[in-house]
Tab-separated table of C-alpha atoms in Angstrom:
chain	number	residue	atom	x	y	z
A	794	UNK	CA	0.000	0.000	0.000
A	795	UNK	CA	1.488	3.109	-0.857
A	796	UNK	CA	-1.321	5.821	0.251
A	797	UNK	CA	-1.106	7.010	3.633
A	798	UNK	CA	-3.980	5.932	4.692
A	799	UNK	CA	-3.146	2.359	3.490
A	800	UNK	CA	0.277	2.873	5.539
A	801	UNK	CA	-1.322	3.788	9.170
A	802	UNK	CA	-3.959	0.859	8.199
A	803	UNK	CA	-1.361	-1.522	7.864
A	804	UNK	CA	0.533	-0.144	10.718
A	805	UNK	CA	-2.657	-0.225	13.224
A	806	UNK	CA	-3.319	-4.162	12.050
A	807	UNK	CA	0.617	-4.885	12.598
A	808	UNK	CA	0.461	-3.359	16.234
A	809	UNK	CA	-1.898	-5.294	17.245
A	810	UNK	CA	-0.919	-8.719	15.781
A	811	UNK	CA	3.037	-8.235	16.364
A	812	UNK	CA	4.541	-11.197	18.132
A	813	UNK	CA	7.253	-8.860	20.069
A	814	UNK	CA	4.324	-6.517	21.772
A	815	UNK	CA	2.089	-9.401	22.763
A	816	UNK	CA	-0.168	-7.946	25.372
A	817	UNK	CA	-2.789	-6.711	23.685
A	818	UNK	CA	-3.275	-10.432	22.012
A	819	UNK	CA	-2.757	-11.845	25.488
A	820	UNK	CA	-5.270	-9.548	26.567
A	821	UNK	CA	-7.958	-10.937	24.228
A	822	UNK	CA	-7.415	-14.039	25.144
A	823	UNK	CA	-8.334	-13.700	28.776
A	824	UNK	CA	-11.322	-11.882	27.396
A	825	UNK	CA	-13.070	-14.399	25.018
A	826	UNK	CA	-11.082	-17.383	26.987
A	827	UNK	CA	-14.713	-18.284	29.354
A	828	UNK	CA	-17.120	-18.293	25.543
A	829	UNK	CA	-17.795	-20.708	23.812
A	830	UNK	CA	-18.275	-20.605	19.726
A	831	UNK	CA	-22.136	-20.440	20.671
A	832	UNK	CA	-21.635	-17.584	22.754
A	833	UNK	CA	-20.935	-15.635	19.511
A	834	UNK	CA	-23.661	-12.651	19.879
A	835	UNK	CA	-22.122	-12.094	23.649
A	836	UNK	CA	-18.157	-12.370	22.172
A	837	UNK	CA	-19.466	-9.155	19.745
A	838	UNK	CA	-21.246	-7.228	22.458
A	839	UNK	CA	-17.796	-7.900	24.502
A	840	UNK	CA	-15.607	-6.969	21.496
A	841	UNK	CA	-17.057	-3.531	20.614
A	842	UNK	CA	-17.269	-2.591	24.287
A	843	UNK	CA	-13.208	-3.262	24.033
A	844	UNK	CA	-13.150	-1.256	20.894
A	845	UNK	CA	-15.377	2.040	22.228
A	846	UNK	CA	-13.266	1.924	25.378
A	847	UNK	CA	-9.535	2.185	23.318
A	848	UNK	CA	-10.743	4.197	20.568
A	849	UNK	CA	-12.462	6.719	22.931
A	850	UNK	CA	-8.772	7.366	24.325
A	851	UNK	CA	-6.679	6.234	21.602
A	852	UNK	CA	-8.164	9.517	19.869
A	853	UNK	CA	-8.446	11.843	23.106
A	854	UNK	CA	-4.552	11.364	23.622
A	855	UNK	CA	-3.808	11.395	20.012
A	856	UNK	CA	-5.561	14.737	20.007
A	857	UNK	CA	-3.484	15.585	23.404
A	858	UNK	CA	-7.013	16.136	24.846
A	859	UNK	CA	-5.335	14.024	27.621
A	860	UNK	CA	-2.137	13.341	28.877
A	861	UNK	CA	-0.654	9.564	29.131
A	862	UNK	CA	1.560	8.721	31.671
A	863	UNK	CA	3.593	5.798	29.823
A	864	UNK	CA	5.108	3.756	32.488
A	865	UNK	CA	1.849	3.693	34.301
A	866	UNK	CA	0.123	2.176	31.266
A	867	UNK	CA	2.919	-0.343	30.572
A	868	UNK	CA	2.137	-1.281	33.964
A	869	UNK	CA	-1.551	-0.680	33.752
A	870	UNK	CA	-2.182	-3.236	30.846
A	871	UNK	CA	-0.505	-6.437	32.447
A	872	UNK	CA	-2.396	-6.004	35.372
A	873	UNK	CA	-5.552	-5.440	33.228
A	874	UNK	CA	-4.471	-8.667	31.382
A	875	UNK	CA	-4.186	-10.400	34.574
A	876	UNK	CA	-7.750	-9.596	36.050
A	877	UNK	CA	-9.229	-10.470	32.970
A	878	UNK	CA	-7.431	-13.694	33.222
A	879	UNK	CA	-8.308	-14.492	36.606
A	880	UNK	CA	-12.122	-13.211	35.659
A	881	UNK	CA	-12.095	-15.593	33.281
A	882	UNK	CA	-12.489	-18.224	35.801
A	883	UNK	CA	-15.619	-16.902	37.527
A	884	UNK	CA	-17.506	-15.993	33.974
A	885	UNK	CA	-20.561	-18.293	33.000
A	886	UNK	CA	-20.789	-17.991	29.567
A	887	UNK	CA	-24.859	-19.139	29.778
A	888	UNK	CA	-25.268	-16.148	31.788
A	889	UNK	CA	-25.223	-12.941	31.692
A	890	UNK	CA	-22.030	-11.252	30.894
A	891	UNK	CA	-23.204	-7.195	32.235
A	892	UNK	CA	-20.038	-7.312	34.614
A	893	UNK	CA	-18.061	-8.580	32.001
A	894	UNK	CA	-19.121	-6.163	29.022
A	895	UNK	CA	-18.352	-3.205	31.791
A	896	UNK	CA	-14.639	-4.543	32.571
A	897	UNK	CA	-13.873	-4.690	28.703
A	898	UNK	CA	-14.965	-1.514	28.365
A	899	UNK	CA	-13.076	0.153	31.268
A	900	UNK	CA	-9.957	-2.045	30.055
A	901	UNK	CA	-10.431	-0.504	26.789
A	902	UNK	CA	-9.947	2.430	27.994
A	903	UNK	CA	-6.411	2.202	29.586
A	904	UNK	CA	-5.433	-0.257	25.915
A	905	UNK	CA	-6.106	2.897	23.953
A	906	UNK	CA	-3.640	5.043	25.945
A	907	UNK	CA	-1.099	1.952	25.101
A	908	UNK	CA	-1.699	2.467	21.438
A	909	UNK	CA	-1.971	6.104	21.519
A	910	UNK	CA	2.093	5.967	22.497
A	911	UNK	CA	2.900	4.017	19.243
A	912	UNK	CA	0.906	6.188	17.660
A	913	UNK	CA	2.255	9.386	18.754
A	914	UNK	CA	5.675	7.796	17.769
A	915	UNK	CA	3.946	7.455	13.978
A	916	UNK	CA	3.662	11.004	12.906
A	917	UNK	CA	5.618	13.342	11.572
A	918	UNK	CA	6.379	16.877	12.697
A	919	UNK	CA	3.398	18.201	10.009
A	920	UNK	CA	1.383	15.592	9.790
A	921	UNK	CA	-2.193	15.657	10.232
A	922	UNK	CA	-3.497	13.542	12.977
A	923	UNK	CA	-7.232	12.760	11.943
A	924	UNK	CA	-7.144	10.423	8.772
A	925	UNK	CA	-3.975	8.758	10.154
A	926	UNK	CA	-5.712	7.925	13.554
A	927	UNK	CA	-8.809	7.009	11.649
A	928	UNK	CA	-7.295	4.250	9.355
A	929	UNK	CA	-4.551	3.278	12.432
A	930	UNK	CA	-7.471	2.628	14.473
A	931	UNK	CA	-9.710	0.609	11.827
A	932	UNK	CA	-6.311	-1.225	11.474
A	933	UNK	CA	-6.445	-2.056	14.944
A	934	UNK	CA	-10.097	-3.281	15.367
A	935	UNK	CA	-9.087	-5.690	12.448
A	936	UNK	CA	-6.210	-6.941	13.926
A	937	UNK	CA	-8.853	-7.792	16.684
A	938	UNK	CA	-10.934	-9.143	14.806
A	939	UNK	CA	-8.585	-11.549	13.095
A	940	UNK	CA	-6.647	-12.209	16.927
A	941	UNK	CA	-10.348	-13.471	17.787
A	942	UNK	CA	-10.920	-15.678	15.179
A	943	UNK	CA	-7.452	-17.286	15.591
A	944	UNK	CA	-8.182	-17.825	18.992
A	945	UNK	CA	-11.595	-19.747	18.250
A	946	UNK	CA	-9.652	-21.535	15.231
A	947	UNK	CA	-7.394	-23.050	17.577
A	948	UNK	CA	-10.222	-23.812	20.633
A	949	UNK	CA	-11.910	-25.435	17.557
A	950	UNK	CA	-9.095	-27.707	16.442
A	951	UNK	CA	-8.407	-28.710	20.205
A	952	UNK	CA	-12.182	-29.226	20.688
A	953	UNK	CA	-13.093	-31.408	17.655
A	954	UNK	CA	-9.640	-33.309	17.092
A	955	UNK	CA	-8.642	-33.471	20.796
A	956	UNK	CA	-11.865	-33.374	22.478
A	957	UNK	CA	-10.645	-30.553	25.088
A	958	UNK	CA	-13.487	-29.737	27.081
A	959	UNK	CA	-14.219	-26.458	27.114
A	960	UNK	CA	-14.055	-25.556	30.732
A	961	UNK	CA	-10.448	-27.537	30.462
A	962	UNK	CA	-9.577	-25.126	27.642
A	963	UNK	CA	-10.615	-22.360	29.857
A	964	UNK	CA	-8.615	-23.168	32.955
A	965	UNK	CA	-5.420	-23.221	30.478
A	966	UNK	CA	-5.551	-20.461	28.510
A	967	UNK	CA	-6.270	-18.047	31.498
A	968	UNK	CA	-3.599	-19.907	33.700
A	969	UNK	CA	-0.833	-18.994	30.776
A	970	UNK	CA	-2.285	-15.390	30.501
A	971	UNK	CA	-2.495	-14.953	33.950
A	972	UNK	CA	1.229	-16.465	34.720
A	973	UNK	CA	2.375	-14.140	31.558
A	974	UNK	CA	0.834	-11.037	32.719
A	975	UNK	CA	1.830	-11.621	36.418
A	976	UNK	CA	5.674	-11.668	35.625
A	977	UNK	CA	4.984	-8.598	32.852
A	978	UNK	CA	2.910	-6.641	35.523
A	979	UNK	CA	6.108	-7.421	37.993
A	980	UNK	CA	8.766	-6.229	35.500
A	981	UNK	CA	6.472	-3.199	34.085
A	982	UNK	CA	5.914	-1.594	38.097
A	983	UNK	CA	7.105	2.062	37.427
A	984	UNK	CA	8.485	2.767	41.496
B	35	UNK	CA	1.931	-49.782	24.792
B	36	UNK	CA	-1.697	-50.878	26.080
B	37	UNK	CA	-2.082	-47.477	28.589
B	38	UNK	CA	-1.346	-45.445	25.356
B	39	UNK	CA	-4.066	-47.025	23.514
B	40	UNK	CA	-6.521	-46.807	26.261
B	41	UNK	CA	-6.261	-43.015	27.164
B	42	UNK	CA	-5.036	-41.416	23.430
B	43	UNK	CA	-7.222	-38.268	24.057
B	44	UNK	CA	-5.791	-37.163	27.549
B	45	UNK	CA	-2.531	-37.837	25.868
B	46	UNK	CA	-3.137	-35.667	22.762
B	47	UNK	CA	-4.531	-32.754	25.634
B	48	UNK	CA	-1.425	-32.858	27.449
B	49	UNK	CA	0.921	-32.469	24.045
B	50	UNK	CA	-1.442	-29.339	23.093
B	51	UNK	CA	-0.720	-27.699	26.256
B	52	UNK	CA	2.710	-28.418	26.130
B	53	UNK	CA	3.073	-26.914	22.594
B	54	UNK	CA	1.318	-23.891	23.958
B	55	UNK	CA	3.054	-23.551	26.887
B	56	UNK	CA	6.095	-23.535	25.069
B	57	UNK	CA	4.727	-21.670	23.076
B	58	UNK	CA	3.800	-18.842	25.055
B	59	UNK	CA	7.126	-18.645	27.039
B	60	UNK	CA	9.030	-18.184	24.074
B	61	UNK	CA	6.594	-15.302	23.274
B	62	UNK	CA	6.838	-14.269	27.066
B	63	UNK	CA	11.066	-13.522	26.142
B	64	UNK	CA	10.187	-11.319	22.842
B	65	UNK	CA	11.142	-7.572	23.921
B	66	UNK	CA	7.747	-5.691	23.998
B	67	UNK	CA	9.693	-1.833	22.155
B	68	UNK	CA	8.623	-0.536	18.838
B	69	UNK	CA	11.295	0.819	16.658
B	70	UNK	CA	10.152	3.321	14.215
B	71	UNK	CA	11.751	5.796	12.589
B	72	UNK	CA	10.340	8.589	10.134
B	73	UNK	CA	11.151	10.526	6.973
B	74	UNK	CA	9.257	12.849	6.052
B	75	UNK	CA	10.554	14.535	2.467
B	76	UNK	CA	8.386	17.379	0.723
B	77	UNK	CA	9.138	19.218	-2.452
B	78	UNK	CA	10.037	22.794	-1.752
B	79	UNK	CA	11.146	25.459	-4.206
B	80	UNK	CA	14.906	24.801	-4.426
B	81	UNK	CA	14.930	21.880	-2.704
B	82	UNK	CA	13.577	18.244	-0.588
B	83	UNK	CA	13.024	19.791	2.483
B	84	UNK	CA	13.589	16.226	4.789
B	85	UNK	CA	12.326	16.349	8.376
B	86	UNK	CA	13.614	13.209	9.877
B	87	UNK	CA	12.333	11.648	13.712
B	88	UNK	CA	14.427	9.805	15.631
B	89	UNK	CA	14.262	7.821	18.880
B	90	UNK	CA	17.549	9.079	20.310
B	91	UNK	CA	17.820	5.673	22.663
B	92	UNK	CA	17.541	3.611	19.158
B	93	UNK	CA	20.603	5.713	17.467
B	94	UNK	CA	22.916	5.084	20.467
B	95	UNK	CA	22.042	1.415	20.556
B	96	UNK	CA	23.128	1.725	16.283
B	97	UNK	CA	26.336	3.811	16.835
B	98	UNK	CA	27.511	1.798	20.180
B	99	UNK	CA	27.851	5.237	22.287
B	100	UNK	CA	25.953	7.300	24.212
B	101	UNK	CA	25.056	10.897	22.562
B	102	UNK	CA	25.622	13.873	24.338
B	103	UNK	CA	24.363	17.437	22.746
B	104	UNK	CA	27.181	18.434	21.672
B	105	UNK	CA	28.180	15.529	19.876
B	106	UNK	CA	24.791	14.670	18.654
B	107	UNK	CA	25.030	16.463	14.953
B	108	UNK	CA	28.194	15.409	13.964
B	109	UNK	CA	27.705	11.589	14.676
B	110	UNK	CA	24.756	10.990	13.286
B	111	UNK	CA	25.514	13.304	10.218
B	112	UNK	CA	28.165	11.100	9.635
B	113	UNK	CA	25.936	7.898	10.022
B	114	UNK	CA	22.766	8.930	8.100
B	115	UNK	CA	24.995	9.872	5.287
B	116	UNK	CA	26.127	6.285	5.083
B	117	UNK	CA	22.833	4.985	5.309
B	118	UNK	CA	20.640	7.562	3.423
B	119	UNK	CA	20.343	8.048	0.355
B	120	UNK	CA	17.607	9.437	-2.524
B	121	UNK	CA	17.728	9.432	-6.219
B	122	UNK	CA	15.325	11.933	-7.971
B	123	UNK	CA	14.555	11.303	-11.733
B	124	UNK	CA	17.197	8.437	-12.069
B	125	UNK	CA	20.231	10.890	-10.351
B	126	UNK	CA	21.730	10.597	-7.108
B	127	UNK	CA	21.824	13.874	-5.455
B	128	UNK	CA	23.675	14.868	-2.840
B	129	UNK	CA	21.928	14.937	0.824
B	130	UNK	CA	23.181	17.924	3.307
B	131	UNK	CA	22.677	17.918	6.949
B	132	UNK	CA	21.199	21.004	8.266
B	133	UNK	CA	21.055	20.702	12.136
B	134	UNK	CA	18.755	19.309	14.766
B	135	UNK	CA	16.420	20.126	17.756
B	136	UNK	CA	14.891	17.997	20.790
B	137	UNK	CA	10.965	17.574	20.778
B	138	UNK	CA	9.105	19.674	22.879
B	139	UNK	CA	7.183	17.251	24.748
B	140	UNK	CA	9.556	13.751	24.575
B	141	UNK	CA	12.713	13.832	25.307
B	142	UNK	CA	13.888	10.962	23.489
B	143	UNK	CA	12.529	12.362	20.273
B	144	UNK	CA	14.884	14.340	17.771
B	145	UNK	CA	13.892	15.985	14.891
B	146	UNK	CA	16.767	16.712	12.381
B	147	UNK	CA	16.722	18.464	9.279
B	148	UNK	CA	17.827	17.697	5.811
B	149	UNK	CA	18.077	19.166	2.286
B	150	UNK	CA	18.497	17.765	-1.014
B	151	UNK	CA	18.715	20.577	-3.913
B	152	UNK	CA	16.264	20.024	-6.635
B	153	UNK	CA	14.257	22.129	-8.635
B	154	UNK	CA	11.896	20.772	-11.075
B	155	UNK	CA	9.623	17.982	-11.532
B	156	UNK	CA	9.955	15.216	-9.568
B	157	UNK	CA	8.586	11.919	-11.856
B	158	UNK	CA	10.436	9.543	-9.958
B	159	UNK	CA	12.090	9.368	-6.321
B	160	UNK	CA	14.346	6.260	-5.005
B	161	UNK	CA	14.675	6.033	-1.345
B	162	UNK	CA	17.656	3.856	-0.196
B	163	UNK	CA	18.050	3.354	3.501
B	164	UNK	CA	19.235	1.225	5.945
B	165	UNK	CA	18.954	3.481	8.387
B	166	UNK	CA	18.887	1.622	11.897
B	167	UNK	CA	17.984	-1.346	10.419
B	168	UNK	CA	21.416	-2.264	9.883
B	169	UNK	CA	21.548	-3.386	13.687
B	170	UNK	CA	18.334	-3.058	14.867
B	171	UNK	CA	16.083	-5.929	13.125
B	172	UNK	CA	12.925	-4.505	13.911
B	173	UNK	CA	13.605	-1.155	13.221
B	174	UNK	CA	10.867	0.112	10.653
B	175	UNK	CA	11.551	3.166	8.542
B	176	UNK	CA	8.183	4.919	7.313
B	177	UNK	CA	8.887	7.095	4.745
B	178	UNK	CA	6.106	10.241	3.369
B	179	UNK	CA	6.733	11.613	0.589
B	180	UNK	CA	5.066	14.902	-0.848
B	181	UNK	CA	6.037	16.623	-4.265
B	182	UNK	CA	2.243	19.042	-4.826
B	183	UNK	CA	-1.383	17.364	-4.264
B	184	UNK	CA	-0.716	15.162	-6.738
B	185	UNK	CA	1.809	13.369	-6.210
B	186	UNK	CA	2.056	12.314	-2.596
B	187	UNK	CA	2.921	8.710	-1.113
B	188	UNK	CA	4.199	6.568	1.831
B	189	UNK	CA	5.590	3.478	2.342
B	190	UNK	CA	8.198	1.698	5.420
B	191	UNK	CA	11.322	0.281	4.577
B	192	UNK	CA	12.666	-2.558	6.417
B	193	UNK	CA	15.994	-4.713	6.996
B	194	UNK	CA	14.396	-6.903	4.270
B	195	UNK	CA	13.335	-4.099	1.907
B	196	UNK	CA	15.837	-1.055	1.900
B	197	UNK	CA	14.747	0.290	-1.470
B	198	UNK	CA	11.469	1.748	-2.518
B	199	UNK	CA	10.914	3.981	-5.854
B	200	UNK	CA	7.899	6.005	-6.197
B	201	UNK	CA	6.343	7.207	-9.667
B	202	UNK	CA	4.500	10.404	-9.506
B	203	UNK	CA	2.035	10.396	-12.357
């Protein structure tokens, strides 16, 4: 892609799937780890609370409406990772989910400050800030979108080929996201 | 060989997890830092006017040194003129370091200035750089380009991909 647009597109989608700055991935893991494939309409009622949450303050702090504190929200994000890990385990995904939609979007909120940083480290010294924050962002909520669907690809495979229950699938996924974002909390506390 | 036949699915669960597990740690020891650099050339009257943004920690970690003030210009004048460098039309021109300044609001931000003479039409601009990426793998370079209204593109150049011509039309 050679517009800009295309460029802060592509650059929004590779934030959020890159392999070296995990957490955001991690993050939706915990999230959709306690639905099943069934549970679809609740997974999209949980995903677009995420999305208003982060692009609400994605695009205040873009627009310096308010300030981020970085280290805070390096630290902030593991330890948002790990309650929605350890959440994870309490969540029944028959019922219904009001608490849950609530921490997603709150949690949103402090993700979008994360991105905001990368994003403030994307533009130039006369660039205009709207249509690059516009595609960035719609680059992010497909990167999202594709992180989910991996993650239901892959409870899929281990539910039809290896018969993991689901509740077993659960318990795993939220113990290695809660184990990973309890060390990356640790190593991200800014005193 | 009997116990394996007998209980293949709890066997198959515990090789999943193990593959994710190891998986995951591996992941856990990726460093979690963007690197991200940015040209920014526009077309001026007599010349590319180049505004360049740099992340001052990811220039010491390329030149080996810590950069004081003073210092700053002349290192990395010497370093982005080994790994910078533009072709307008099909001819190399010559790049000239102007100077630099610190951001206002991050302090590991630098903006530095650059000028390639050039007047006329631009039809075509190469962009050569290996700027960072040389030891920093991950290093993206985005470069936005801007001769008039018409002719205005962006790209990033990588460790893999250090070359990128655009074609005004």
């Amino acid at each position: 892609m050679t517009s800009g647009a295309g460029l802060y597109f592509e650059l929004g989608l590779k934030h959020l799937t890159d392999l070296g700055a995990y957490d955001h991935m991690l993050f939706l893991l915990a999230l959709v780890a306690p639905y099943r494939l069934k549970d679809w309409k609740k997974l999209i009622v949980l995903a677009t609370a995420f999305t208003l949450g982060h692009s609400l303050t994605l695009a205040l702090a873009a627009l310096k409406i308010i300030p981020v504190q970085t280290q805070w929200i390096e630290f902030f994000i593991p330890v948002s990772i790990l309650i929605s890990a350890l959440a994870a385990l309490f969540i029944k995904p028959g019922g219904k989910p009001t608490f849950h939609y609530v921490l997603a979007l709150v949690f949103g909120l402090i993700h979008g400050m994360g991105f905001s940083s990368f994003f403030a480290a994307l533009l130039g010294k006369a660039s205009n800030v709207v249509s690059p924050l516009l595609f960035f962002n719609l680059g992010i909520e497909l990167g999202q979108i594709l992180v989910i669907l991996l993650i239901f690809g892959l409870y899929f495979l281990a539910h039809k080929l290896f018969s993991v229950q689901h509740r077993h699938w659960t318990l795993f996924v939220s113990g290695a996201a809660t184990g990973l974002a309890l060390v990356m909390s640790l190593e991200n506390y800014p005193l | 060989m009997q116990t394996s036949f007998r209980k293949p699915r709890r066997r198959n669960s515990w090789c999943i997890a193990a593959f994710l597990g190891i998986g995951l740690f591996f992941l856990a020891l990726s460093p979690h830092k963007f690197y991200v650099s940015l040209f920014e050339i526009n077309q001026g009257e007599e010349s590319l006017e180049i505004t360049l943004k740099t992340f001052v920690d990811d220039l010491e970690m390329a030149l080996g040194e810590k950069l004081e003030a003073s210092s700053f210009d002349s290192l990395h004048e010497k370093y982005l003129l080994n790994h910078f460098s533009l072709r307008v039309n099909g001819q190399p021109l010559q790049v000239s370091f102007l100077g630099s300044e610190m951001d206002e609001n991050d302090l590991m931000v630098r903006w530095t200035y650059i000028e390639v003479p050039f007047r006329g039409r631009v039809n075509s601009l190469e962009v050569e750089t290996n700027y960072l990426t040389d030891v920093l793998p991950d290093q993206v370079n985005i470069i936005q380009f801007k001769a008039d209204s018409e002719c205005a593109f962006s790209d990033m150049l990588t460790k893999d991909k250090i070359l990128k011509k655009f074609n005004c039309p």
